[in-house]
Tab-separated table of N, CA, C and O and ligand atoms in Angstrom:
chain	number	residue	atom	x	y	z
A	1	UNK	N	187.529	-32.731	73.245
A	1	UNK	CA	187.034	-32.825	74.616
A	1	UNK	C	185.737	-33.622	74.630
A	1	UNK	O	184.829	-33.380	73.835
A	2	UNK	N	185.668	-34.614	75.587
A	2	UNK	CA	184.562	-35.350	75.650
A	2	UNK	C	183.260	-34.725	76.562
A	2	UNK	O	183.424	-34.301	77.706
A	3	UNK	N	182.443	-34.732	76.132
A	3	UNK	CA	181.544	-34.312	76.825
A	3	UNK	C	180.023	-35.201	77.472
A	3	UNK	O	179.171	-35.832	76.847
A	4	UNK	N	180.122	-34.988	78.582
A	4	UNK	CA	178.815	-35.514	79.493
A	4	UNK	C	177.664	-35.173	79.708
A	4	UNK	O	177.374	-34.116	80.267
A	5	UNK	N	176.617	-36.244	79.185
A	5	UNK	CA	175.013	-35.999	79.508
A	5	UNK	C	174.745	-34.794	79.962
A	5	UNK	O	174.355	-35.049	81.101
A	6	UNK	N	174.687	-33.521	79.821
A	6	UNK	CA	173.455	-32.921	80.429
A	6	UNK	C	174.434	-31.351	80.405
A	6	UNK	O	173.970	-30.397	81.031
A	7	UNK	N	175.212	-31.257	79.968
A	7	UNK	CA	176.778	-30.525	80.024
A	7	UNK	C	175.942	-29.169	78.432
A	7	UNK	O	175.596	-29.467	77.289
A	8	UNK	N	175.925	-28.118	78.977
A	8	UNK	CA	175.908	-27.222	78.237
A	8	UNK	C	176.682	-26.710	77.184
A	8	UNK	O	177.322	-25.747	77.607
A	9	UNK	N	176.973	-27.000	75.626
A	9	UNK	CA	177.696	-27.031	74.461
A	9	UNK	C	177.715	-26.161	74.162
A	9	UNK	O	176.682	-25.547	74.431
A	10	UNK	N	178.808	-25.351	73.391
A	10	UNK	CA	179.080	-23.968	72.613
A	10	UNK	C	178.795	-25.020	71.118
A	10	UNK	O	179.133	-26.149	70.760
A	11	UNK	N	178.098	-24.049	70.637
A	11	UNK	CA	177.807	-25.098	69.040
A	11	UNK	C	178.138	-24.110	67.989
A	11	UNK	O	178.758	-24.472	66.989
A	12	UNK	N	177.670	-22.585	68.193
A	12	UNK	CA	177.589	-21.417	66.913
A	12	UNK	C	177.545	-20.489	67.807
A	12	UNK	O	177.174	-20.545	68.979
A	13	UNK	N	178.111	-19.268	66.934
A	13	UNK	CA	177.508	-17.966	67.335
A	13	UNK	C	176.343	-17.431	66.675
A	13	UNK	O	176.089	-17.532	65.475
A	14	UNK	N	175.562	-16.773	67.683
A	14	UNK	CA	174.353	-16.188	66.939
A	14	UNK	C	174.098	-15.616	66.043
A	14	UNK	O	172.907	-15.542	65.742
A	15	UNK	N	175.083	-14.967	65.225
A	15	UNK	CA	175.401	-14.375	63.892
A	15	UNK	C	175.322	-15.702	63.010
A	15	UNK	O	174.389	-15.822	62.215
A	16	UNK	N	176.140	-16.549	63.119
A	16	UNK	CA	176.150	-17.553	62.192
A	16	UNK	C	174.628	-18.451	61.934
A	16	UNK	O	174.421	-19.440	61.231
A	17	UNK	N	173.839	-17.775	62.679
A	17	UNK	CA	171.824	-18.907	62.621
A	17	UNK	C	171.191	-17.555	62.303
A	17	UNK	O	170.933	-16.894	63.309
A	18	UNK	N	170.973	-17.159	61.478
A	18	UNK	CA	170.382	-15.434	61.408
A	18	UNK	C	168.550	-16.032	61.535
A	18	UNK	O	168.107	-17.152	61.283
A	19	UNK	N	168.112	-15.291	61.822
A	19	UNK	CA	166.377	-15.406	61.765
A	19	UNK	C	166.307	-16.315	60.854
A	19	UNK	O	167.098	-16.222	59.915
A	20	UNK	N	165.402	-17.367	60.884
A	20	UNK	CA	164.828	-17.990	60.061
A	20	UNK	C	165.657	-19.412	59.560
A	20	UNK	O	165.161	-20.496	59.250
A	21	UNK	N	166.933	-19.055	59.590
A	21	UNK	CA	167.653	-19.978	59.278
A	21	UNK	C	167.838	-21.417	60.178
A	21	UNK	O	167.369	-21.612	61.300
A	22	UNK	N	168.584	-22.289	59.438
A	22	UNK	CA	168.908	-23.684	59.869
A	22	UNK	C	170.267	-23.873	59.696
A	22	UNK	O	170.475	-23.713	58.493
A	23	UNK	N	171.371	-24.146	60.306
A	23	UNK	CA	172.609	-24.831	60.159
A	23	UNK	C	173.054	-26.178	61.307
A	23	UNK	O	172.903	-26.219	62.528
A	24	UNK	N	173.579	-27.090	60.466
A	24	UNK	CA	174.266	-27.927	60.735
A	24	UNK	C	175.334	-28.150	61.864
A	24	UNK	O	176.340	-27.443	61.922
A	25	UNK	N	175.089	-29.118	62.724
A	25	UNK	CA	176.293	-29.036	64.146
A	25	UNK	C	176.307	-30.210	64.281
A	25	UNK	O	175.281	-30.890	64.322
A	26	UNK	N	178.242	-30.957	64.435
A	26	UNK	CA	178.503	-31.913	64.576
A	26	UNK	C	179.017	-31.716	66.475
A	26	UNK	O	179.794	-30.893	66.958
A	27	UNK	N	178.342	-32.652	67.065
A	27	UNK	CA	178.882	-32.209	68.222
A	27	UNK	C	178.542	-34.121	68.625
A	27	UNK	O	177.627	-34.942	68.574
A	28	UNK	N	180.369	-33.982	69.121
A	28	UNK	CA	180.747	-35.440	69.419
A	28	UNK	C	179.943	-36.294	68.176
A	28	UNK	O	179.934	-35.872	67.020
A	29	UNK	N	179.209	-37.673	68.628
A	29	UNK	CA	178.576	-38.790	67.497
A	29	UNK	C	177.567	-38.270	67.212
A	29	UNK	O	176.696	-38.844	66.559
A	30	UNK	N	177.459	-36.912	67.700
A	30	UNK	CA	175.750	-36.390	67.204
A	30	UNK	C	175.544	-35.507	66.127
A	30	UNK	O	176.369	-34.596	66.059
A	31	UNK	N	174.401	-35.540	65.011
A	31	UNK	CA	174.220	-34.148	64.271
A	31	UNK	C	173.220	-33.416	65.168
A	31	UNK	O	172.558	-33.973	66.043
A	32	UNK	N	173.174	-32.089	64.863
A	32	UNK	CA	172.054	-31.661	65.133
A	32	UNK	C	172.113	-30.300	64.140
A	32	UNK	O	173.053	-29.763	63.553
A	33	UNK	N	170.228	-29.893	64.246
A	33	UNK	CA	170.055	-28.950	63.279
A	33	UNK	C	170.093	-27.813	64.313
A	33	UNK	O	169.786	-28.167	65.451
A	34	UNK	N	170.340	-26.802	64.183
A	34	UNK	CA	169.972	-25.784	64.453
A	34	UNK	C	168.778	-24.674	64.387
A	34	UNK	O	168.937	-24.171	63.274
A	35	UNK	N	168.189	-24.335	64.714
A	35	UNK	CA	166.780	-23.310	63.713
A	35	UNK	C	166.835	-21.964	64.359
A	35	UNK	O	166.713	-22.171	65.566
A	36	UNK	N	166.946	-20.835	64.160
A	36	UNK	CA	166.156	-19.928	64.270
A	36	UNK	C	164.763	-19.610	64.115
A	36	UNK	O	164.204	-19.631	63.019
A	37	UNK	N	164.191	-19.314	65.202
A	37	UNK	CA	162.238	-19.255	64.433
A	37	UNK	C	161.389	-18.371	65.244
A	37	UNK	O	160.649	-18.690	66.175
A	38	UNK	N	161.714	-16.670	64.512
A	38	UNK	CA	161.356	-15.447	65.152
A	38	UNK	C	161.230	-15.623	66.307
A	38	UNK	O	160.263	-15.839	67.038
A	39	UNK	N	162.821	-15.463	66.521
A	39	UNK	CA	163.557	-15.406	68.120
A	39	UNK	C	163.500	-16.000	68.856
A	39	UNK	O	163.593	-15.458	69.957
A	40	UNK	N	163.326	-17.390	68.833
A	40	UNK	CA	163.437	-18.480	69.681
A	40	UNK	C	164.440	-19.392	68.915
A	40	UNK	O	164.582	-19.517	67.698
A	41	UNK	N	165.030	-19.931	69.831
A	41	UNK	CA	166.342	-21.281	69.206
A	41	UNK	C	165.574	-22.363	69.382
A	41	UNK	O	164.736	-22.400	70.283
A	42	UNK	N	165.823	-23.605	68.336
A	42	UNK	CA	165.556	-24.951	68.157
A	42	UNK	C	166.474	-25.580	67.775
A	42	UNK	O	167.196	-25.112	66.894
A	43	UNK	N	166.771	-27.100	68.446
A	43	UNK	CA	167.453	-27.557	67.966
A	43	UNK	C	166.834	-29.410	67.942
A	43	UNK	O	166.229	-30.033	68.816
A	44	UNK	N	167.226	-29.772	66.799
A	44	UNK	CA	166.776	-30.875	66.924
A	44	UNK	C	167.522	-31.872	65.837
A	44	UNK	O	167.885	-31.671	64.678
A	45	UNK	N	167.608	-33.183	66.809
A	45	UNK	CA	168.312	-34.502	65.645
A	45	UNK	C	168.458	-34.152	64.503
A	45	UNK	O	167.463	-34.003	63.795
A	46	UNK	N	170.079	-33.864	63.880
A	46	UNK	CA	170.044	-33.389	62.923
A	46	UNK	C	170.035	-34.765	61.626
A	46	UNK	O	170.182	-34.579	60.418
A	47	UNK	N	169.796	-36.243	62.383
A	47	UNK	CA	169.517	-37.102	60.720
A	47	UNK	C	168.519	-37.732	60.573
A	47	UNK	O	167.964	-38.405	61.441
A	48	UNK	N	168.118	-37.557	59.251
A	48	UNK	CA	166.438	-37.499	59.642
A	48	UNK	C	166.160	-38.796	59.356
A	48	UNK	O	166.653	-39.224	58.312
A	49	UNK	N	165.297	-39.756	60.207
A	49	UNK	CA	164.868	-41.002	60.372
A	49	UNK	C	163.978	-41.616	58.860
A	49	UNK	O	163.193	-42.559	58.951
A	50	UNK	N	164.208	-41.042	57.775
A	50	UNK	CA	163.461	-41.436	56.652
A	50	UNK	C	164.701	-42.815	56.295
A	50	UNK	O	164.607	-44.021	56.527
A	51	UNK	N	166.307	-41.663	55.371
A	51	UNK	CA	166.940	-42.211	55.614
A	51	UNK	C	168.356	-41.600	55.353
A	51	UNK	O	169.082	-41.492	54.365
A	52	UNK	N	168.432	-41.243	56.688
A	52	UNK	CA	169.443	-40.152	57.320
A	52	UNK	C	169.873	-39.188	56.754
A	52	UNK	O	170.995	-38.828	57.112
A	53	UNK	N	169.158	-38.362	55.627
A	53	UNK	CA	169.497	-36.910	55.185
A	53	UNK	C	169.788	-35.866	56.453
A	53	UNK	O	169.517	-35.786	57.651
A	54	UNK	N	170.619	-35.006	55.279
A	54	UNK	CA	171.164	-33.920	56.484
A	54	UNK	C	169.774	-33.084	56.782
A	54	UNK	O	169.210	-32.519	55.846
A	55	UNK	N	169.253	-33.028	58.096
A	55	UNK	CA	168.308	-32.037	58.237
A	55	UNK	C	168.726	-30.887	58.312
A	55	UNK	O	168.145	-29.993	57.697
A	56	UNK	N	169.500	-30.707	58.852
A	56	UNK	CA	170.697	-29.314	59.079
A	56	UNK	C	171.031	-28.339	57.497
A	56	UNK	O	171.264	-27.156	57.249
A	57	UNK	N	170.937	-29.192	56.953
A	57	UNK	CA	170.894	-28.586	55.505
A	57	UNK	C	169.846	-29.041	54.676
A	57	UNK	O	169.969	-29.557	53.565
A	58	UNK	N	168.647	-28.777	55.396
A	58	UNK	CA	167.380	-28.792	54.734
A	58	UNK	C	166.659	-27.524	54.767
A	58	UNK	O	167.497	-26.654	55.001
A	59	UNK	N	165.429	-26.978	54.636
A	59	UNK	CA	165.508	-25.999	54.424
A	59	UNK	C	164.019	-25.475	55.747
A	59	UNK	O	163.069	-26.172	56.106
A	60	UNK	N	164.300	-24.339	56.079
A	60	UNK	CA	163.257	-23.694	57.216
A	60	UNK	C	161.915	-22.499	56.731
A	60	UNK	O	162.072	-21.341	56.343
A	61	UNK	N	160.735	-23.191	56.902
A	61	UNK	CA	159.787	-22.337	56.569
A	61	UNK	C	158.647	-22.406	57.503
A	61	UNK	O	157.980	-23.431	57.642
A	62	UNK	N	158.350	-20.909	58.372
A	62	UNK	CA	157.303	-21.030	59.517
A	62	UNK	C	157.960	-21.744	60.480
A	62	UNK	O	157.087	-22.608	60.561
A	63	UNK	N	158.764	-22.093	61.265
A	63	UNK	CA	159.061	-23.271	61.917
A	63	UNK	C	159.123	-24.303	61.652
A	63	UNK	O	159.671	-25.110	62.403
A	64	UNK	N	158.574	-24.660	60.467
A	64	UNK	CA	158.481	-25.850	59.957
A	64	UNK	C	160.295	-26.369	58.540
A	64	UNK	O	160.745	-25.679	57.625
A	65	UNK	N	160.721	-27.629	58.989
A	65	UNK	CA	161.994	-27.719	58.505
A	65	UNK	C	161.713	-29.104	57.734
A	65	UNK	O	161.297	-30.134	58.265
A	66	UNK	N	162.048	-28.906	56.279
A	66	UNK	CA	162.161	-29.629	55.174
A	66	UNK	C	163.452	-30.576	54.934
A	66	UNK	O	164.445	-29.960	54.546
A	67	UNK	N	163.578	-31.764	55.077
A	67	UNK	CA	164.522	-32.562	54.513
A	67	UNK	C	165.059	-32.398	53.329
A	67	UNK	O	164.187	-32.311	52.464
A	68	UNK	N	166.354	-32.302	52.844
A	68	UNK	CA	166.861	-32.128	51.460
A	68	UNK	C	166.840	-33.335	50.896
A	68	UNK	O	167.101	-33.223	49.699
A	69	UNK	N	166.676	-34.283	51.170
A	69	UNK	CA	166.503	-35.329	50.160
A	69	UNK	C	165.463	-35.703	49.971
A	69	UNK	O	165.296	-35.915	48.770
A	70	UNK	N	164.168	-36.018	50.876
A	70	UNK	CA	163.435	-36.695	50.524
A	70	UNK	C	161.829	-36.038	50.993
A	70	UNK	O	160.714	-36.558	50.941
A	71	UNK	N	162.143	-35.088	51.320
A	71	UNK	CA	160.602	-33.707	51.767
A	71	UNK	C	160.213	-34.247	53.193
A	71	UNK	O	159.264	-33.662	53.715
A	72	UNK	N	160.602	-34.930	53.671
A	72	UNK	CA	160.024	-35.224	54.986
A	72	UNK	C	160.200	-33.842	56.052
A	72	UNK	O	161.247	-33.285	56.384
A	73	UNK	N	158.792	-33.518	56.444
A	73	UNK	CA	159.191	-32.539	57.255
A	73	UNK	C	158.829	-32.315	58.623
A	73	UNK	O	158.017	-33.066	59.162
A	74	UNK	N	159.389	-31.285	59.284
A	74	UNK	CA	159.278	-31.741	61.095
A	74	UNK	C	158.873	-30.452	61.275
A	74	UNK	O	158.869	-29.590	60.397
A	75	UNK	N	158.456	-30.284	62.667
A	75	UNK	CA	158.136	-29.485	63.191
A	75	UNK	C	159.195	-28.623	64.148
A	75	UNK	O	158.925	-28.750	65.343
A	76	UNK	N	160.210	-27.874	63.902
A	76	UNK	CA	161.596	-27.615	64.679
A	76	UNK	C	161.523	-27.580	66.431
A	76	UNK	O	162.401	-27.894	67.235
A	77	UNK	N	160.109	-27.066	66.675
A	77	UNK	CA	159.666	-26.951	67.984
A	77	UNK	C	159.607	-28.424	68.770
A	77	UNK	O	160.429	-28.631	69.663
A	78	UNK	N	158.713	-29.350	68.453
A	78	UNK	CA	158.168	-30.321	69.199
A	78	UNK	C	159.229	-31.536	68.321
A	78	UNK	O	159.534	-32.478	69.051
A	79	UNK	N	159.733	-31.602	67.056
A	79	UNK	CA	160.307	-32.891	66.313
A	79	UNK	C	159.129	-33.521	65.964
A	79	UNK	O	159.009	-34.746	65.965
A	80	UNK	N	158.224	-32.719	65.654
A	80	UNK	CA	157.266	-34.167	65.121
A	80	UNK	C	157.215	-34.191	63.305
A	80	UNK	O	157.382	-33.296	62.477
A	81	UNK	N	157.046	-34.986	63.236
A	81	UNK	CA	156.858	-35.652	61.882
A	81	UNK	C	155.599	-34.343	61.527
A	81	UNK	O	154.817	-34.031	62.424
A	82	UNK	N	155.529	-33.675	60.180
A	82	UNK	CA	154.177	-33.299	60.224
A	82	UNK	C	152.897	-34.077	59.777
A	82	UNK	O	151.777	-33.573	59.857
A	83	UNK	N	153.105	-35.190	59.358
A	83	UNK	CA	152.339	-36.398	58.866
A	83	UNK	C	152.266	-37.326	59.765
A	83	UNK	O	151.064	-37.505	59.959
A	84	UNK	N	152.926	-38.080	60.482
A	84	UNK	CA	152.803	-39.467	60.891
A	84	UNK	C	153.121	-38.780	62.341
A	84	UNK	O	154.067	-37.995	62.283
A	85	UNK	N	152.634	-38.893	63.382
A	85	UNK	CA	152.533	-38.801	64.456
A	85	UNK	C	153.376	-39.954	65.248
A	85	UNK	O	153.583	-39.713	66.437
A	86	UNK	N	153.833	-41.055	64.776
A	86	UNK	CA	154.676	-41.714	65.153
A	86	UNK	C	155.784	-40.979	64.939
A	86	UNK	O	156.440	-40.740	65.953
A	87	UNK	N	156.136	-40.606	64.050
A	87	UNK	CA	157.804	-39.849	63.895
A	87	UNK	C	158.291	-38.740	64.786
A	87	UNK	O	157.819	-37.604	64.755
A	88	UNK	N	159.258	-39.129	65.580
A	88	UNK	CA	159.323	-37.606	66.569
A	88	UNK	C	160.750	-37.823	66.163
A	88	UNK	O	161.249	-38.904	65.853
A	89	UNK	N	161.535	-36.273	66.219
A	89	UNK	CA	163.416	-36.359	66.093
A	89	UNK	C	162.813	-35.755	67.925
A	89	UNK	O	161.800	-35.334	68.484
A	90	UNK	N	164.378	-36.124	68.248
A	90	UNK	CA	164.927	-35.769	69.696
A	90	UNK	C	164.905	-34.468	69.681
A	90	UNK	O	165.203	-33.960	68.600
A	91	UNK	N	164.659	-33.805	70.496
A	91	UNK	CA	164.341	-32.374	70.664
A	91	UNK	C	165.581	-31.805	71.750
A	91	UNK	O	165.344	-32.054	72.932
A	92	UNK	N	166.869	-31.072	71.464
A	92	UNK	CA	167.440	-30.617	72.842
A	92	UNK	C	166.931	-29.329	73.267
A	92	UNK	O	165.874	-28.815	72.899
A	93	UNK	N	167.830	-28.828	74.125
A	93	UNK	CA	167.394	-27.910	75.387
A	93	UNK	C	168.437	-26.498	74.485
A	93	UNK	O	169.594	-26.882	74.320
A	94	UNK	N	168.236	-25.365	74.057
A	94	UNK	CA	168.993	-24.282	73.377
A	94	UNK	C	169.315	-23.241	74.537
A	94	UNK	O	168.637	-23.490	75.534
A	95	UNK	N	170.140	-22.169	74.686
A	95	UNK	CA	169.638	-21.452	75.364
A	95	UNK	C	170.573	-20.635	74.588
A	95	UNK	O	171.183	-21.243	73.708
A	96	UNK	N	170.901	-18.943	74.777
A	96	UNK	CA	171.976	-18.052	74.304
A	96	UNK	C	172.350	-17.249	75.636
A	96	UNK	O	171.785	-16.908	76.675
A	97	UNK	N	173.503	-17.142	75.092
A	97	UNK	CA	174.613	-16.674	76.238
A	97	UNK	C	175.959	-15.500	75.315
A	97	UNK	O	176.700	-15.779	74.373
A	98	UNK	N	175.828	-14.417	75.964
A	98	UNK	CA	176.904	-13.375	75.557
A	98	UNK	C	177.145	-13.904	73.969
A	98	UNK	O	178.308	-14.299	73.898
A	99	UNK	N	176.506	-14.039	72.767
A	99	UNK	CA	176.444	-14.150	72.094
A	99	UNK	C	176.874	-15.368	71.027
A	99	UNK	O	177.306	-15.402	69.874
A	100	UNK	N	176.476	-16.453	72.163
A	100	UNK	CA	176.653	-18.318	71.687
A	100	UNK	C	175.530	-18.530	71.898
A	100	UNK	O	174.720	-18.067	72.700
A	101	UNK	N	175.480	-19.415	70.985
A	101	UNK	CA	174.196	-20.265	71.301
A	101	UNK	C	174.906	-21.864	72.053
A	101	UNK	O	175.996	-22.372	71.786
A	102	UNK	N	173.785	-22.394	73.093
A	102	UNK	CA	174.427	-23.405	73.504
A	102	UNK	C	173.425	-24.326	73.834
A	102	UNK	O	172.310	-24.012	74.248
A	103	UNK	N	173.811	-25.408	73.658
A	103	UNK	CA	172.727	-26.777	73.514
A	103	UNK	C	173.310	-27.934	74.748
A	103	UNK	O	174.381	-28.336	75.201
A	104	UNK	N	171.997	-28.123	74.913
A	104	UNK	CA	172.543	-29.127	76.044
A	104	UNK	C	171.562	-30.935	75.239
A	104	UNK	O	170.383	-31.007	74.895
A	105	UNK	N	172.366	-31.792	75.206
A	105	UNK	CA	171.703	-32.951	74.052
A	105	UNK	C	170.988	-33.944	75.452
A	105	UNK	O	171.307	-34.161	76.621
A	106	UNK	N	169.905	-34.339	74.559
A	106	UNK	CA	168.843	-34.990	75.274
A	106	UNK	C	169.392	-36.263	75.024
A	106	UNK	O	170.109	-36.351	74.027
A	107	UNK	N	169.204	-37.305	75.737
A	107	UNK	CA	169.343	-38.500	74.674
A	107	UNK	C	169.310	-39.460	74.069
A	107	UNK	O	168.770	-40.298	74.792
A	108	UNK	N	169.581	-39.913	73.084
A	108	UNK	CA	168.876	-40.475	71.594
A	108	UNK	C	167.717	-40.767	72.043
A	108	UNK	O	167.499	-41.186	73.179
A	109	UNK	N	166.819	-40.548	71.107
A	109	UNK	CA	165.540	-40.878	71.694
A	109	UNK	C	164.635	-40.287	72.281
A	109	UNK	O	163.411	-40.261	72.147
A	110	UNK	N	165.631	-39.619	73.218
A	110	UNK	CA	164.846	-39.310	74.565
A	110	UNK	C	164.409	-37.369	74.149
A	110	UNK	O	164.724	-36.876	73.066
A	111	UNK	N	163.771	-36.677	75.105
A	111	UNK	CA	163.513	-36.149	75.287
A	111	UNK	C	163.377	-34.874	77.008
A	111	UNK	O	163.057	-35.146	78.165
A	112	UNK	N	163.728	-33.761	76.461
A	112	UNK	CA	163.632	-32.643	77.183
A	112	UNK	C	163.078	-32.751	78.132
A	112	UNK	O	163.575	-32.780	79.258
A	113	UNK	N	161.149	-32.887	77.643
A	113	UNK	CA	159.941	-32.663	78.249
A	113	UNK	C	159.796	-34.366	79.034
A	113	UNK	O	158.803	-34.415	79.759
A	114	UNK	N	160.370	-35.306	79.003
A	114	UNK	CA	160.333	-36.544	79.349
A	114	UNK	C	161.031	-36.669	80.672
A	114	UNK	O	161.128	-37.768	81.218
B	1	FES	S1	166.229	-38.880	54.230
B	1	FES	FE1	164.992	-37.229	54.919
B	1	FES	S2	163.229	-37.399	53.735
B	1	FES	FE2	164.396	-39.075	53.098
């Protein structure tokens, strides 16, 4: 099923992102990461602009999410680079529902708060 700009996604169930954690979501041409981060959902561009490691299977500490290949790390909240202030990943919109989590994708580029 194709889906349109701004269209609210079933991606996981909330069991499957336990506290703290990060998993991986292919939804349509997009990755995205997932985060748990003491009870708030994040989700953000899951390939990371170094050079396209899975962020989704990188690893989550404090909010803060580690690239598996190459340590580059973001901030799960805002997408920022924690070093270079030029680097932002796309940040979507999370919300939970009867026990889904569901993402609505910003896009490329773009941003939520924009
Ligand atoms: S690809 Fe992510 S740090 Fe290099």
């Amino acid at each position: 099923m194709a889906h349109g700009m701004g269209d609210w996604i079933d991606i996981a169930a909330v069991v499957e992102c336990p506290p703290g954690a990060v998993i991986e979501r292919v939804v349509g041409d997009r990755i995205v990461a997932l985060a748990s981060v003491e009870g708030r959902w994040h989700a953000i561009d899951g390939l990371c602009p170094h050079q396209g490691g899975p962020l989704g299977q990188g690893s989550l500490c404090s909010g803060v999410l580690t690239c598996p290949w190459h340590g580059w790390q973001f901030d799960v909240a805002s997408g920022r680079h924690r070093l270079s202030a030029t680097v932002r990943q796309t940040v979507h919109e999370v919300r939970e529902e009867g026990g889904r989590v569901l993402v609505r994708l910003a896009a490329p580029g773009g941003d939520r708060a924009a």
